[in-house]
Structure formats: C-alpha cells, structure tokens
Amino acid sequence: MRLTRTHYLALTLVVLGGLFEVFEQLILSALGPSLEKSLGIDASTLALLSTVSLIAIVVGGISGGVIADVLGRRSLLAVSLGIYCVGSVLSAMAPNSVVLGLTRVVTGLGVGGEIAVGLTYLSELTPTKVRGVFVSLFNTISAGVGLFLAYAYTLLVIGPFASAVGAGDNAWRWAFGLLGLPAVLIFFFRRYLPETPAYLLSRGKIEKTNEALTRLATGRLRLRSGDIQHYVDGRTVAVSESAQHEGSAFQALKSVLTRPLRRRTLALGIAAFLAWGAEFSVVLLMPIMLVNRGYSVQGSVAFTMVQNLGGLVGCAIASYGGFAISRRTVVCLGSVCGAAGVLAFALFAQGATLILVLGFLFQIFVLLVNTTIWTWAPELFPTRVRGFGTAVVVNTGFVGGALLPLVASSLLQGVGEFWVFAIVAVMYLGLALAALFVPETHRVPLEVLHGSGK
C-alpha cells in the first residue's frame, strides 16, 4: 500500500500528542530550580516527584495497553490525551509538593497510555517498508525536538512571559497550565483517524476493516458507503487469535511471558529499563548539577536545552537506521558509544564549551538508542497482544526511569557527580548486552514475523 494523506495525518497527530507529553515528562527537570525556590524542595524531593510521575506512566501504559487490545487503538489515544490535559491543569494549581505529586499521577496516567498505544498504532497503520521510519519519527519529533523545545518553552514562560503577566514566583504554574491547551485541538482532530486494519481484522470486523483500508488507500477521511472497496472478506480471515484469547490483563501478561514471546519481552524490557533509567537520571539532575557549579537557574536550563539538541540528531540517525540498519546493531553500538560519552562528560566537561559539546554528543547516543527501542518494541508482538506487549516493554523502561534517578540523586548528594555518570555508563553496557538476546525485526513484515499477523 502506498502512503497517502491519511497516513501522514495519523503520524502528525500522534506525534503532536507525543510532543506535549514529552514536555510533561521533562517539565520537572526544566522547572527543578524554580520548584526548589518556590516550594522549598531539594533534589531528592524532585527525584521523588519524577518517580511518582513515572510510576503513574507505567500504570497508565500497562492498563492502556490492555484496554487498547480490547477496545481499539484509536479510542485509547483520545482518552489518554484527555486525561493528560486534566492533569496538566491540576498541576498548575497545586499548593505544595504533596498535591503536585498527586496531580502528576493524573498526568502520568494519560501520558503512559498515549505513548504505548501511539507506538502500536503507527506500527500497525504503516506499510512494512516505512514502518521503522514512521515509528522512529514519533520519537524523533516528540522526544528529539521535544527535549529541546521543553527547555525553550520553560525559558520563555519563566522569563519573558512571566515578566509580561507579572507571574513572579508563580511562573512555574503557568508552565504547567499552558501545556493543557494545545492538546485539546489534537483531541478534536483525532476523531478523524481510522482504527488500524490489523486490529479490526483480528476482531473479525470485516466491513470496518475494508472501510479503514479504503481510507488509507485513498487518503480520504470521510467516505460514503459506495466508496468502500472490498479488500478482505470472511473467506480470507482465519479464526482470530484475539477472539480466542479475549480477556483479562492476566491472560495478556501470561502470553507475553511464556514462549515464544518471553525471551523478547524480558530482553527488550531490561534494555528499556536501563535506557530510560540512564536518560532520566542525567536529564533530571543536569540543571541542578549546573546550578551547583555556580550557573544561574536560567543559565542551567539554557545549557541543558542546547545539550538536548544532540537528541534530535540521535533521533534523526535512528530514523535512517530504522530504514537501513538492523535494530540490534543500532542499539548495541549506540549503547557502547553512550557509555563512552557519559564517561567523557564526567572526566572532561569543565567550562561552558566542553559542557555543551560533550553533553550534546552524549544526547545523540541517548536518543539514538531510545528511539530504536521504541521502534523495535511493537514489532515483536502479534496483533492480539501488541498493545499490551509494547506497553510492558515501554513501561518497564519507565520503571527504570522512576527508580534509577533516586539512586543517582543519592549518589549526587553523597559522593558527587562522577559516580552519577559512572553508574550511567554501566547501565549502557548492560543495555548493549541485553539487546543481543532480542530477535531481529528489521524490514520483516509483521504477518511474516507472527504468522497470520494475529
């Protein structure tokens, strides 16, 4: 099937949703120094707030994956985005760190569902030849561009915008609250996205499958009944595995943790745990470490923003890799380079120039690895548990992102910066080892990987 306007619209809207959710994941880091000043919290409390948010992302992602495998991918995208909007606005009104933690739970539930289901949606919707490119573009734009824009957005709000509206110490509230507004438009436009044909076919919905395939093939978002082409019929559809195995999260979990899916789930889950843990440890603590070195709040955020431009380069390389290079090669080489990069930062990043250059280079490898894992995950599971399996892998990563920064913040306060970076380097070497046990999926059609695709 050729790419049409419908494919590009789906990519655009899913990516925009992911972009604002990356803002939500990074906002605690970007606002860390401001929150320390306004709410009287320290690095450990900030890490705890991040942990609470990420645990909520895990819960939202796992539960969202289960629901998406039962009710559909498209519905979960809209619901998750709505939950995220509510959480953003509530965060802006939090009177203290405890209430802020509770509101971050609401936000995390929406973010978790959005990420896991978005990956599954794009993976199922796009043709095999460009599947890796489309899924990696999700992370390239949402994470690569988002890593930069999150800090640029924060600088704008706590700087010129705060001065214009007289926000003062409450500028951080505006930073949270304004993030709820653009997502409303995405929620509205997603009404026009089709459900994935793979999901519909797995549920035996032949008429709706043909409607979705027609919308994808023609690029038309609205169809009359006479426009629908009959690509599949009842004779071409085998008994759906999802119809045989409909049911609970326990059944889905049993499926991804028994052969033949167990090895890939555990191996890529471990890789994601270490990758997300390493990223969040550095991203969360970097502005605080720079303030500790004597830079201003705005200066530390600006440094981190420029460093994160490297993430955009890494995502772009991963997008090319998704088309031309095996997943395992990209993850293993990127992880080894990430370990070397973070050690180079620990040993030589003295002065503004080296902080920017070495931080930039490290972020290339961070997003190169993470983007490829995002691409790899939905390809490893059959349709009936693809949403849940992807959610397990991605949210195992968020567990790492929730727990390992607590270790990193303790090391920062106890023994200093170097050991934070040293433990991150060890994480990347472990990640490379885990990736060796994950099946290769590069440029293999989903129906070939998983039999009938169900």
Tab-separated table of N, CA and C in Angstrom, residues 23 26-27 30 145-161 298 301-306 308-309:
chain	number	residue	atom	x	y	z
A	23	PHE	N	7.003	17.056	26.828
A	23	PHE	CA	7.062	18.260	27.660
A	23	PHE	C	6.714	17.905	29.104
A	26	LEU	N	9.484	16.044	30.929
A	26	LEU	CA	10.691	16.826	31.194
A	26	LEU	C	10.436	18.065	32.038
A	27	ILE	N	9.178	18.404	32.253
A	27	ILE	CA	8.879	19.685	32.874
A	27	ILE	C	9.423	19.774	34.297
A	30	ALA	N	13.085	20.689	33.883
A	30	ALA	CA	13.245	22.072	33.437
A	30	ALA	C	12.855	23.070	34.524
A	145	VAL	N	12.898	16.609	19.167
A	145	VAL	CA	12.531	18.027	19.163
A	145	VAL	C	12.014	18.436	20.542
A	146	GLY	N	11.254	17.523	21.179
A	146	GLY	CA	10.672	17.841	22.483
A	146	GLY	C	11.705	18.106	23.552
A	147	LEU	N	12.824	17.367	23.524
A	147	LEU	CA	13.884	17.597	24.512
A	147	LEU	C	14.392	19.028	24.457
A	148	PHE	N	14.500	19.557	23.241
A	148	PHE	CA	14.943	20.942	23.076
A	148	PHE	C	13.827	21.919	23.409
A	149	LEU	N	12.638	21.684	22.834
A	149	LEU	CA	11.555	22.638	22.996
A	149	LEU	C	11.051	22.724	24.431
A	150	ALA	N	11.138	21.632	25.183
A	150	ALA	CA	10.679	21.663	26.571
A	150	ALA	C	11.433	22.706	27.378
A	151	TYR	N	12.736	22.764	27.160
A	151	TYR	CA	13.547	23.736	27.896
A	151	TYR	C	13.399	25.136	27.305
A	152	ALA	N	13.234	25.213	25.970
A	152	ALA	CA	12.979	26.515	25.354
A	152	ALA	C	11.653	27.082	25.845
A	153	TYR	N	10.652	26.224	25.917
A	153	TYR	CA	9.338	26.618	26.424
A	153	TYR	C	9.445	27.110	27.871
A	154	THR	N	10.183	26.377	28.687
A	154	THR	CA	10.344	26.768	30.090
A	154	THR	C	11.034	28.116	30.216
A	155	LEU	N	12.097	28.315	29.433
A	155	LEU	CA	12.792	29.606	29.452
A	155	LEU	C	11.857	30.746	29.061
A	156	LEU	N	11.013	30.491	28.047
A	156	LEU	CA	10.081	31.526	27.599
A	156	LEU	C	9.073	31.861	28.693
A	157	VAL	N	8.532	30.823	29.360
A	157	VAL	CA	7.482	31.059	30.350
A	157	VAL	C	8.040	31.701	31.615
A	158	ILE	N	9.168	31.182	32.138
A	158	ILE	CA	9.706	31.736	33.387
A	158	ILE	C	10.475	33.028	33.156
A	159	GLY	N	10.696	33.368	31.874
A	159	GLY	CA	11.394	34.605	31.549
A	159	GLY	C	10.467	35.682	31.024
A	160	PRO	N	10.442	35.900	29.693
A	160	PRO	CA	9.629	36.985	29.119
A	160	PRO	C	8.146	36.894	29.444
A	161	PHE	N	7.560	35.694	29.358
A	161	PHE	CA	6.126	35.569	29.620
A	161	PHE	C	5.808	35.924	31.070
A	298	GLN	N	18.303	30.222	34.972
A	298	GLN	CA	18.080	30.336	33.541
A	298	GLN	C	19.261	29.792	32.745
A	301	VAL	N	19.186	25.924	32.684
A	301	VAL	CA	18.153	25.444	31.763
A	301	VAL	C	18.601	25.648	30.313
A	302	ALA	N	19.245	26.786	30.027
A	302	ALA	CA	19.722	27.056	28.672
A	302	ALA	C	20.799	26.054	28.257
A	303	PHE	N	21.741	25.746	29.159
A	303	PHE	CA	22.757	24.742	28.875
A	303	PHE	C	22.108	23.405	28.528
A	304	THR	N	21.155	22.984	29.346
A	304	THR	CA	20.504	21.693	29.141
A	304	THR	C	19.741	21.686	27.826
A	305	MET	N	19.125	22.810	27.491
A	305	MET	CA	18.387	22.915	26.236
A	305	MET	C	19.321	22.701	25.043
A	306	VAL	N	20.472	23.342	25.046
A	306	VAL	CA	21.413	23.204	23.928
A	306	VAL	C	21.969	21.785	23.865
A	308	ASN	N	20.484	19.144	24.651
A	308	ASN	CA	19.443	18.243	24.169
A	308	ASN	C	19.191	18.350	22.672
A	309	LEU	N	19.785	19.342	22.017
A	309	LEU	CA	19.743	19.354	20.557
A	309	LEU	C	20.417	18.110	19.992
